[in-house]
Tab-separated table of C-alpha atoms in Angstrom:
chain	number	residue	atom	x	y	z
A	1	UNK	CA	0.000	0.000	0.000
A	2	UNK	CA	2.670	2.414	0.874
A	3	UNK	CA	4.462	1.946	-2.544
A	4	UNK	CA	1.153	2.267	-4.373
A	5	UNK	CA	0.283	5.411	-2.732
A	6	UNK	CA	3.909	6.870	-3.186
A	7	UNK	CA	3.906	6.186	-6.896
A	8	UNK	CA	0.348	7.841	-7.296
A	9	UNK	CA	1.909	10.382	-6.090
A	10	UNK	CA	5.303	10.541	-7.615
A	11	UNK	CA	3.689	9.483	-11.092
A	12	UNK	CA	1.882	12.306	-11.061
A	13	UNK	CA	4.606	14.676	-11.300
A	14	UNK	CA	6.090	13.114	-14.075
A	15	UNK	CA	2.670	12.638	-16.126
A	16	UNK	CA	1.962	16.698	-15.629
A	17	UNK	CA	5.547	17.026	-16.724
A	18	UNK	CA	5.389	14.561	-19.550
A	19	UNK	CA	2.015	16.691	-20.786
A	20	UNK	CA	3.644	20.000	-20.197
A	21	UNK	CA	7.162	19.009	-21.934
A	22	UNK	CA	5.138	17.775	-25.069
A	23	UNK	CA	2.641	20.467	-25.039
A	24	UNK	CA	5.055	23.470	-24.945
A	25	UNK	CA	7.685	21.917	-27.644
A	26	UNK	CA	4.364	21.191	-29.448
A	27	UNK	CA	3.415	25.090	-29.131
A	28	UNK	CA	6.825	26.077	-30.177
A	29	UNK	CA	7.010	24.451	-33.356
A	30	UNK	CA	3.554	25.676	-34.452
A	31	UNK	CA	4.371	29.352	-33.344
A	32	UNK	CA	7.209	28.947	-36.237
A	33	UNK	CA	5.136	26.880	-38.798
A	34	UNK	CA	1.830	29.801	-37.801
A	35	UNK	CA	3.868	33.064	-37.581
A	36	UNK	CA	7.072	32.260	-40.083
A	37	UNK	CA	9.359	35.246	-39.127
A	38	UNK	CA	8.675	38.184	-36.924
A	39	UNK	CA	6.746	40.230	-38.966
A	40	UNK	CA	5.049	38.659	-42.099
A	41	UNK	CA	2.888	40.938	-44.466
A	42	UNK	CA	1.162	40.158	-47.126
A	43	UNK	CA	1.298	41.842	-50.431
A	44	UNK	CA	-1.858	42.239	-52.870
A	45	UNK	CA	-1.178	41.918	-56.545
A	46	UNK	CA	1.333	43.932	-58.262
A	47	UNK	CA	0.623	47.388	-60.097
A	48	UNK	CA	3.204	49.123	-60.302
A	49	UNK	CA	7.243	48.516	-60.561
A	50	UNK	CA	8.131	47.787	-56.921
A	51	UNK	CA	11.704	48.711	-55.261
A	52	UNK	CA	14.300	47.252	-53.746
A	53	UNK	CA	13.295	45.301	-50.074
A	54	UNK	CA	14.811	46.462	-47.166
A	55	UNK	CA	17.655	44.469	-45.323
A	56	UNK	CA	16.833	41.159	-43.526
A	57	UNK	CA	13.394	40.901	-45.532
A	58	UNK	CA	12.258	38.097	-48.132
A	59	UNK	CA	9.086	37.857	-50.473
A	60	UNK	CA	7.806	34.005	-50.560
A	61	UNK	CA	5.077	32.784	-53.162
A	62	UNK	CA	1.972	31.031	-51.914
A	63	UNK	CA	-0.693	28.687	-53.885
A	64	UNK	CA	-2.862	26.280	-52.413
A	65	UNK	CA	-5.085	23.528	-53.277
A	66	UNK	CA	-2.817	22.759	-56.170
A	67	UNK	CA	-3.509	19.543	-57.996
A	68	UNK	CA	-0.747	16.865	-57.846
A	69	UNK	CA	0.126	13.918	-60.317
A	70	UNK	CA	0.240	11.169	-60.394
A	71	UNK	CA	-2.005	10.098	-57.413
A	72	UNK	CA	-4.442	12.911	-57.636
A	73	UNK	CA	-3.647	14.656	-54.220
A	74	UNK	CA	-4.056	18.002	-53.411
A	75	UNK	CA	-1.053	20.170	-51.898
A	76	UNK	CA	-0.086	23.773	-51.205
A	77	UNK	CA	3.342	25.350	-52.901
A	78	UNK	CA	5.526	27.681	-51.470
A	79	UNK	CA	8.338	29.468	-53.234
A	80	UNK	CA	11.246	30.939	-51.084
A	81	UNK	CA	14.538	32.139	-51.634
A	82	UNK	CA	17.336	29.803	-49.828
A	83	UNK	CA	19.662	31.838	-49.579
A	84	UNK	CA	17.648	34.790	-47.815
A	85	UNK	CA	15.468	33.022	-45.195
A	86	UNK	CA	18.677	32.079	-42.584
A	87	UNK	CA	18.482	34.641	-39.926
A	88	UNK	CA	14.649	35.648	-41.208
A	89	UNK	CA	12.541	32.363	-40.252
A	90	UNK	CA	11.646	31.374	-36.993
A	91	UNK	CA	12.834	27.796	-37.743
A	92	UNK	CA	12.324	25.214	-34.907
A	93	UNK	CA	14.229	21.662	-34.728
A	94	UNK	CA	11.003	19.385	-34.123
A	95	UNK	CA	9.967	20.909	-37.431
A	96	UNK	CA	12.872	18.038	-39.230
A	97	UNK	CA	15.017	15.101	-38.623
A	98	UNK	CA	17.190	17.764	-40.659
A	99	UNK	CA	18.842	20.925	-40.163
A	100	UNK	CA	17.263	24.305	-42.162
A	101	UNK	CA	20.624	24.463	-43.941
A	102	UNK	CA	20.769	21.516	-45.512
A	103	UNK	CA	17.018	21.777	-46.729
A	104	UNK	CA	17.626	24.725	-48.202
A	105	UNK	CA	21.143	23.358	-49.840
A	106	UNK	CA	18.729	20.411	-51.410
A	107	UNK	CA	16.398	23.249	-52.546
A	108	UNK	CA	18.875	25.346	-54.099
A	109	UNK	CA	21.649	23.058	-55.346
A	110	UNK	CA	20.111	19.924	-55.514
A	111	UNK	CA	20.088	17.824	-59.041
A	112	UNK	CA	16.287	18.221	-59.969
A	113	UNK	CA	17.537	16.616	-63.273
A	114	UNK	CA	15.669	19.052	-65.341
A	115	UNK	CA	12.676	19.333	-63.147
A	116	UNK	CA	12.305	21.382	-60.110
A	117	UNK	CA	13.460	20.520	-56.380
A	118	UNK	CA	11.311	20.708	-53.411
A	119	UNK	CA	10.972	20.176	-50.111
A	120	UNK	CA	8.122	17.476	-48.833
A	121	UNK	CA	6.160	18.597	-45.615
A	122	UNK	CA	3.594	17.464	-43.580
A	123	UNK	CA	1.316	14.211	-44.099
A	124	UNK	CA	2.668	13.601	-47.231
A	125	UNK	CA	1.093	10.320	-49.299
A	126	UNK	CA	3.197	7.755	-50.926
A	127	UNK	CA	3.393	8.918	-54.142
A	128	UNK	CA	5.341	12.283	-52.787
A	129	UNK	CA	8.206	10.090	-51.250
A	130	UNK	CA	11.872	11.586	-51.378
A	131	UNK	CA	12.840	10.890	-54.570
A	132	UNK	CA	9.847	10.715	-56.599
A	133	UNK	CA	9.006	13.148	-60.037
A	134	UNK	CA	5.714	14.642	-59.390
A	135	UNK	CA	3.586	17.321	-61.597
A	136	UNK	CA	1.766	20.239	-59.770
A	137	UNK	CA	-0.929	21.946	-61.693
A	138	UNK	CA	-0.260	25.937	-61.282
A	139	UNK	CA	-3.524	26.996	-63.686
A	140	UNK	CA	-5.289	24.784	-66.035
A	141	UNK	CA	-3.331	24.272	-69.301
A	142	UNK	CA	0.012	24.078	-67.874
A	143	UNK	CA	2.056	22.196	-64.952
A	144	UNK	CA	5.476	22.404	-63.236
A	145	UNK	CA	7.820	18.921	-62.769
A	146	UNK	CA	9.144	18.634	-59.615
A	147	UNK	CA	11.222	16.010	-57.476
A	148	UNK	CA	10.813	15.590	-53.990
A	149	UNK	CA	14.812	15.974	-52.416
A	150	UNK	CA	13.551	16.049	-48.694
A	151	UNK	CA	11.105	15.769	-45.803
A	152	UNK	CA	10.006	17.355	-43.031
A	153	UNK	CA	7.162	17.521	-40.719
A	154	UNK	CA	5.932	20.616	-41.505
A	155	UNK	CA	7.767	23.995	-42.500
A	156	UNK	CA	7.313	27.438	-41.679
A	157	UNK	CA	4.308	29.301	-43.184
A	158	UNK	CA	2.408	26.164	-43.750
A	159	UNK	CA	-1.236	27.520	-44.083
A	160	UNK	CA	-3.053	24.095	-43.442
A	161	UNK	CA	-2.975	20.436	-42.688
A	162	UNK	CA	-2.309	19.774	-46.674
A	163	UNK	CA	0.942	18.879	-47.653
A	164	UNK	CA	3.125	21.467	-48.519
A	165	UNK	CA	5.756	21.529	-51.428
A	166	UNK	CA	8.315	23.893	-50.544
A	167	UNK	CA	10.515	24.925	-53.641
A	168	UNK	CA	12.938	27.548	-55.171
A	169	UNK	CA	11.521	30.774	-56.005
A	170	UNK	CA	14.418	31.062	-58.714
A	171	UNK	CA	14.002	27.380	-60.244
A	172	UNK	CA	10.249	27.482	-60.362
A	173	UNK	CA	10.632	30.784	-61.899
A	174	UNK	CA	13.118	29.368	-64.493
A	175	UNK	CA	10.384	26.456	-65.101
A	176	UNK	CA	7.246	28.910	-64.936
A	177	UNK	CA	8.927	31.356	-67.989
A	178	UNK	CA	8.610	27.484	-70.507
A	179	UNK	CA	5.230	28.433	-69.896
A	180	UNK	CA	4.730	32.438	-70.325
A	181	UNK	CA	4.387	32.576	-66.830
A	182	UNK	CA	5.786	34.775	-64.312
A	183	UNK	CA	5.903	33.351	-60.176
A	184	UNK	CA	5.106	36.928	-59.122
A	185	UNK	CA	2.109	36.886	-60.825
A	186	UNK	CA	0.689	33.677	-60.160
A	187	UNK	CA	1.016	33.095	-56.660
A	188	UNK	CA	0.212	35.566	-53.588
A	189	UNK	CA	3.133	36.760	-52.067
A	190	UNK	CA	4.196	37.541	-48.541
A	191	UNK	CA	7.288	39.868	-46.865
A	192	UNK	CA	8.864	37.894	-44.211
A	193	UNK	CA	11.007	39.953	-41.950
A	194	UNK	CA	13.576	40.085	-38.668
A	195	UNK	CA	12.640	42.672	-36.372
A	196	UNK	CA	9.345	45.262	-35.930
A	197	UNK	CA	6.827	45.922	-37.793
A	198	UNK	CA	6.562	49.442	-38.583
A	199	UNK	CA	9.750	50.130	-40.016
A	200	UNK	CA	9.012	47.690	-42.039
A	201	UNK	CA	5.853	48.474	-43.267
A	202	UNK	CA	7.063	52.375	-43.662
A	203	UNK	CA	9.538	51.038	-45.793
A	204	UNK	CA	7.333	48.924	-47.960
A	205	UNK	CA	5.157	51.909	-48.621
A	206	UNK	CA	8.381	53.838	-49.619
A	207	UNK	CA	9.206	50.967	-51.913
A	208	UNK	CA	5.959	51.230	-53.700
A	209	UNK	CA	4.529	47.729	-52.723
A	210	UNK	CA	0.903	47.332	-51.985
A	211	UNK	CA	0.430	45.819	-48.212
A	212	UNK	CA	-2.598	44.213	-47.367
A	213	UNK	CA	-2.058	45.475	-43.423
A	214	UNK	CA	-5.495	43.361	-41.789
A	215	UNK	CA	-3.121	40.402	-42.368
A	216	UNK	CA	0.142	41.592	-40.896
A	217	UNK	CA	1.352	39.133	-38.344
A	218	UNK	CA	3.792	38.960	-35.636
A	219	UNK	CA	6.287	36.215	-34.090
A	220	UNK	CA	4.099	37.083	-30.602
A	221	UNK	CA	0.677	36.817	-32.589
A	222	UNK	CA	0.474	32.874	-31.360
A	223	UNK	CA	1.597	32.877	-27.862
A	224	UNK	CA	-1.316	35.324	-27.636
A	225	UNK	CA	-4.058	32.967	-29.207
A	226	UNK	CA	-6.654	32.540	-26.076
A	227	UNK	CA	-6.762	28.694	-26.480
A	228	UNK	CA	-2.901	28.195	-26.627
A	229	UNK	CA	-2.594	29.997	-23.102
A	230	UNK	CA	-5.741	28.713	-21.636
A	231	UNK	CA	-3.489	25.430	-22.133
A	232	UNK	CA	-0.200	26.759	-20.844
A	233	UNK	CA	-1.767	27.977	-17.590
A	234	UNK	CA	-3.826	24.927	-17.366
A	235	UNK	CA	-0.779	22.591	-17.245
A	236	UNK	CA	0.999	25.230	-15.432
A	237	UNK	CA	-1.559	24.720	-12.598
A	238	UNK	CA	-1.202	20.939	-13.020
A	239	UNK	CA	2.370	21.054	-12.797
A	240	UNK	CA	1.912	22.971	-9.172
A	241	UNK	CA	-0.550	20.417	-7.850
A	242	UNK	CA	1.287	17.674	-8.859
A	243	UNK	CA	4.834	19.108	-7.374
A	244	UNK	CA	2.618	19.317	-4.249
A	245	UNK	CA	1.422	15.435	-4.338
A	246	UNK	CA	4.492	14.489	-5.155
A	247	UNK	CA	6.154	16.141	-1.954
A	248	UNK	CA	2.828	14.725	0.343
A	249	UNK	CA	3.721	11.454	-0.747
A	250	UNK	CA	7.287	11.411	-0.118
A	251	UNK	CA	6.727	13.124	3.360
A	252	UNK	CA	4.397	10.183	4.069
A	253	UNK	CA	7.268	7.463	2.884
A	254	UNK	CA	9.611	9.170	4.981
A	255	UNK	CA	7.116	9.124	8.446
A	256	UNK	CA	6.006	5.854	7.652
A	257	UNK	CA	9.473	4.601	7.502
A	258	UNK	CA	10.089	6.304	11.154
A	259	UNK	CA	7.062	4.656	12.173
A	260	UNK	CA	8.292	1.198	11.120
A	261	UNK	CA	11.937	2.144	12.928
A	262	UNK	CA	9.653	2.447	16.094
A	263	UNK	CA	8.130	-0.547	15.804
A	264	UNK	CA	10.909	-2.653	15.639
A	265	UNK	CA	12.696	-1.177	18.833
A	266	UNK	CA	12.778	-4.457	20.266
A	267	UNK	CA	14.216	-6.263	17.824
A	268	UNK	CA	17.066	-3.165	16.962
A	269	UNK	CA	18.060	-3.728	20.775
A	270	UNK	CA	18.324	-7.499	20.323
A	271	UNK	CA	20.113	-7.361	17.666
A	272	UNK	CA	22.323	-4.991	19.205
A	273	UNK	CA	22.886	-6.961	22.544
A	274	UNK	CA	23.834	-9.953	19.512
A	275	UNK	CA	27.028	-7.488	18.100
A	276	UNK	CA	24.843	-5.653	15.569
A	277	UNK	CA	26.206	-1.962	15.143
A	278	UNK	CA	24.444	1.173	14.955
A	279	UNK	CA	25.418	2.213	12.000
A	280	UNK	CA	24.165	-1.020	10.401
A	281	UNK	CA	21.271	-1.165	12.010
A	282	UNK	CA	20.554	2.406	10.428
A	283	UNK	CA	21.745	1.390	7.130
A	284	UNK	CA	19.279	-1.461	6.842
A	285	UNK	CA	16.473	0.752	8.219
A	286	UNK	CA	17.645	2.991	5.073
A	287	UNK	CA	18.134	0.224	2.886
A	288	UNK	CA	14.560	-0.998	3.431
A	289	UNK	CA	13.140	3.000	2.860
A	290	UNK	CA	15.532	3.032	-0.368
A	291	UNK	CA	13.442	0.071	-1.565
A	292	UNK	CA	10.100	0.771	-1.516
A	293	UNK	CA	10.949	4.545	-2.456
A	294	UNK	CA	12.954	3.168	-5.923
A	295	UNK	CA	10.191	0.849	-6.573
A	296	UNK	CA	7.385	3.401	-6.500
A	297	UNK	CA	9.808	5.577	-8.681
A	298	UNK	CA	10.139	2.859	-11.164
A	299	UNK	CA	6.313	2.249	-10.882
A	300	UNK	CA	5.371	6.259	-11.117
A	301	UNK	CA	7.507	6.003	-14.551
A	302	UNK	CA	5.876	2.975	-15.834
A	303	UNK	CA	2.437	3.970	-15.310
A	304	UNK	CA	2.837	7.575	-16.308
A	305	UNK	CA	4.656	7.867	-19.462
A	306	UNK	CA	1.752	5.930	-21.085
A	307	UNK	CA	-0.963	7.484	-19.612
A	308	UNK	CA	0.367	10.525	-20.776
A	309	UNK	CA	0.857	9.127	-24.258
A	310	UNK	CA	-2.420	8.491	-24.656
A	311	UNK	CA	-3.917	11.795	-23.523
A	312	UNK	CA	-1.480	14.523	-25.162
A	313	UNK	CA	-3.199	13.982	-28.288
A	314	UNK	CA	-6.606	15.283	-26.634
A	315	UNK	CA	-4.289	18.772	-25.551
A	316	UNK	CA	-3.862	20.321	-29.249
A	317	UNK	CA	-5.329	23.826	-29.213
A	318	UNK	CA	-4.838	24.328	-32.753
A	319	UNK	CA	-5.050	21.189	-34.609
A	320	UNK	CA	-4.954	22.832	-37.962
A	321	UNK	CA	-1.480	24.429	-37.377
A	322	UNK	CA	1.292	21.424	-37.716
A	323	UNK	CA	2.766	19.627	-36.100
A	324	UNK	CA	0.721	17.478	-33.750
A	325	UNK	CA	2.050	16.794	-30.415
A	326	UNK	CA	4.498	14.227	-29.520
A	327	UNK	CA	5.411	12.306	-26.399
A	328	UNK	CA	9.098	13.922	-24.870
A	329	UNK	CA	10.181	12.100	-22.143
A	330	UNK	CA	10.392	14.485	-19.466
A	331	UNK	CA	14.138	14.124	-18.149
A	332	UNK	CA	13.546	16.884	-15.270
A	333	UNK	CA	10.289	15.707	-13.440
A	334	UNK	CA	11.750	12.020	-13.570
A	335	UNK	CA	15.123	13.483	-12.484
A	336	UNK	CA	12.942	15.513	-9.521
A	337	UNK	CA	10.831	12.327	-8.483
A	338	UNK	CA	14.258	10.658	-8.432
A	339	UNK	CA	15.955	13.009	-6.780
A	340	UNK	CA	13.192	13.537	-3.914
A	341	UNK	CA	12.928	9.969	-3.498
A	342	UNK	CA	17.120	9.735	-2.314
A	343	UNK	CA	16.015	12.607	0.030
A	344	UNK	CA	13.247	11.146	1.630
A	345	UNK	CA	15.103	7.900	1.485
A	346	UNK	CA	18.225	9.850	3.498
A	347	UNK	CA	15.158	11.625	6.020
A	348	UNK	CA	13.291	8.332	7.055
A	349	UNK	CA	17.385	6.658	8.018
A	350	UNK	CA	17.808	10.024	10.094
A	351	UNK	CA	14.074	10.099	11.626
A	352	UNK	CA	14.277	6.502	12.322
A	353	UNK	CA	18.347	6.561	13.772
A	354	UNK	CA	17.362	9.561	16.109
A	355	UNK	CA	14.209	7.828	17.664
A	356	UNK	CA	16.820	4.672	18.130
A	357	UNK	CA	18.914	6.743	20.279
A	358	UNK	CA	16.368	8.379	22.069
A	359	UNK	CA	14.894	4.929	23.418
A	360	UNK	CA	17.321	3.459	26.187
A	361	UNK	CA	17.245	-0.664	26.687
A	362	UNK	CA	15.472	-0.488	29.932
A	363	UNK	CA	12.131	1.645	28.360
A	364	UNK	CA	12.190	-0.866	25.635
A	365	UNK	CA	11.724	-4.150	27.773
A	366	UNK	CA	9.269	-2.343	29.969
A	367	UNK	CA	7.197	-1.291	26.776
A	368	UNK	CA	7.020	-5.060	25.527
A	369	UNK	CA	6.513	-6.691	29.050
């Protein structure tokens, strides 16, 4: 009973953490994929000839619901400068098994073998494997050939749960002009940007380019969204309850382990009238607390880590923003139940050695006559 209660306890801690771990790396890799760079503002069509962008800013290209062959699926295209978008996008690890770098070298310098590189991201189907020719359907007479060169989970400024074909701006402009075509003019375009938002949209309107500014967004924009921080303080307050179980049920390991020591002061005092030291004595009370204190650890891990498995994908506040959530193993909170179990473990020896000293031979004979 005590080890069940203990690792109730203790496995509570590390389920909250577990939940909170996931859910904030979660959050973090849809702020990039939702809100791309700090500011990102989106341009309407082009009338006049526009000037030159100010320094650390990019235009992207944007299409969606683009037709895909073969295999008839349906996909979004996004057309970005490689060699621009370091130090502009708000690029987050979970987003690849991949660094940013070496997507954008595949996009850039990769062997397309006459047809266009691009980047794969999120649920992509079979037929858009790494490595396979594809055709996307940018109008209705005419198509561009592509090759997938890489994967990822999602990238940032995905717009939807759709995959998302990431390419060039450069080499699908080379493969839009077979066609009469010009990118600028077939896809809607965006600024992405480092820093605020007013200079940059002052400097836009110097440069002659027409801002749509009801869609301006910020790198903040998402932390702001009322269901992501309804979920942050929820599991914040989780967290704090649990942190307080968690230290309830070690306290009661600890006094139940004194409790035990006091119990046995007959047999400590035998034993010590057969040779048995102190200091072993004390070490086998502790030895015993050390016990039942690892095995509701172990048991607190077990139980929670699934548990929380199957819940975190219930705690997505914005499932059309990718990616979904997935299980971290949270290293602290185990590290913490750990870590409190060694001190109550070292508490319940002390509790339990000081009430041995405190009890002379004579009290304890008179106790059990």
């Amino acid at each position: 009973m005590v080890v069940v209660t203990t690792a109730l306890s203790l496995g509570l801690v590390v389920y909250a953490g577990a939940l909170a771990d996931s859910s904030q790396r979660a959050l973090a890799a849809k702020s990039s994929v939702a809100t791309p760079a700090d500011v990102v503002v989106p341009l309407v069509r082009r009338t006049v000839e526009e000037g030159a962008l100010p320094a650390g800013a990019t235009i992207v290209g944007y299409e969606t619901d683009l037709d895909v062959l073969p295999g008839g699926s349906t996909a979004d295209l996004l057309a970005v400068r490689p060699d621009q978008l370091p130090g502009i996008v708000r690029w987050d690890d979970a987003l690849a098994d991949e660094p940013l770098d070496q997507l954008l070298a595949a996009l850039a310098d990769g062997d397309g073998g006459g047809r266009v590189p691009v980047v794969a991201a999120g649920p992509v189907p079979e037929e858009a494997a790494v490595g396979r020719e594809l055709e996307v359907a940018l109008g209705r007479y005419y198509a561009v050939p592509v090759v997938v060169v890489a994967r990822a989970e999602a990238f940032p400024g995905q717009r939807s749960r759709l995959p998302l074909l990431v390419a060039d701006w450069d080499r699908l402009s080379a493969a839009l002009e077979v066609a009469g075509r010009e990118t600028a003019d077939v896809l809607d375009r965006q600024v992405w940007a480092a820093g605020e938002a007013t200079p940059l949209l002052e400097a836009l309107d110097a440069a002659l380019y027409g801002v749509d500014e009801t869609g301006v967004d910020t790198g903040g924009a998402f932390a702001l969204r009322p269901e992501v921080r309804a979920l942050s303080w929820s599991l914040g307050y989780l967290r704090a309850v649990a942190l307080g179980a968690g230290a309830l049920g070690l306290i009661a390991l600890a006094m139940h382990a004194a409790a035990q020591q006091r119990r046995r002061t007959v047999a400590a005092l035998l034993l010590s009238r057969m040779g048995m030291s102190r200091r072993a004595a004390d070490a086998a009370g502790g030895a015993e607390t050390g016990v039942l204190a690892a095995l509701a650890t172990v048991v607190a891990v077990a139980v929670a880590l699934p548990a929380s498995a199957l819940v975190l994908p219930l705690l997505d506040p914005v499932p059309a923003v990718l990616p979904g959530p997935s299980l971290q193993v949270p290293w602290g909170s185990i590290g913490l139940v750990a870590a409190g179990a060694l001190l109550a473990t070292g508490a319940a020896a002390l509790l339990g050695s000081r009430a041995a000293g405190r009890t002379s031979g004579g009290q304890v004979m008179r106790d059990a006559g």
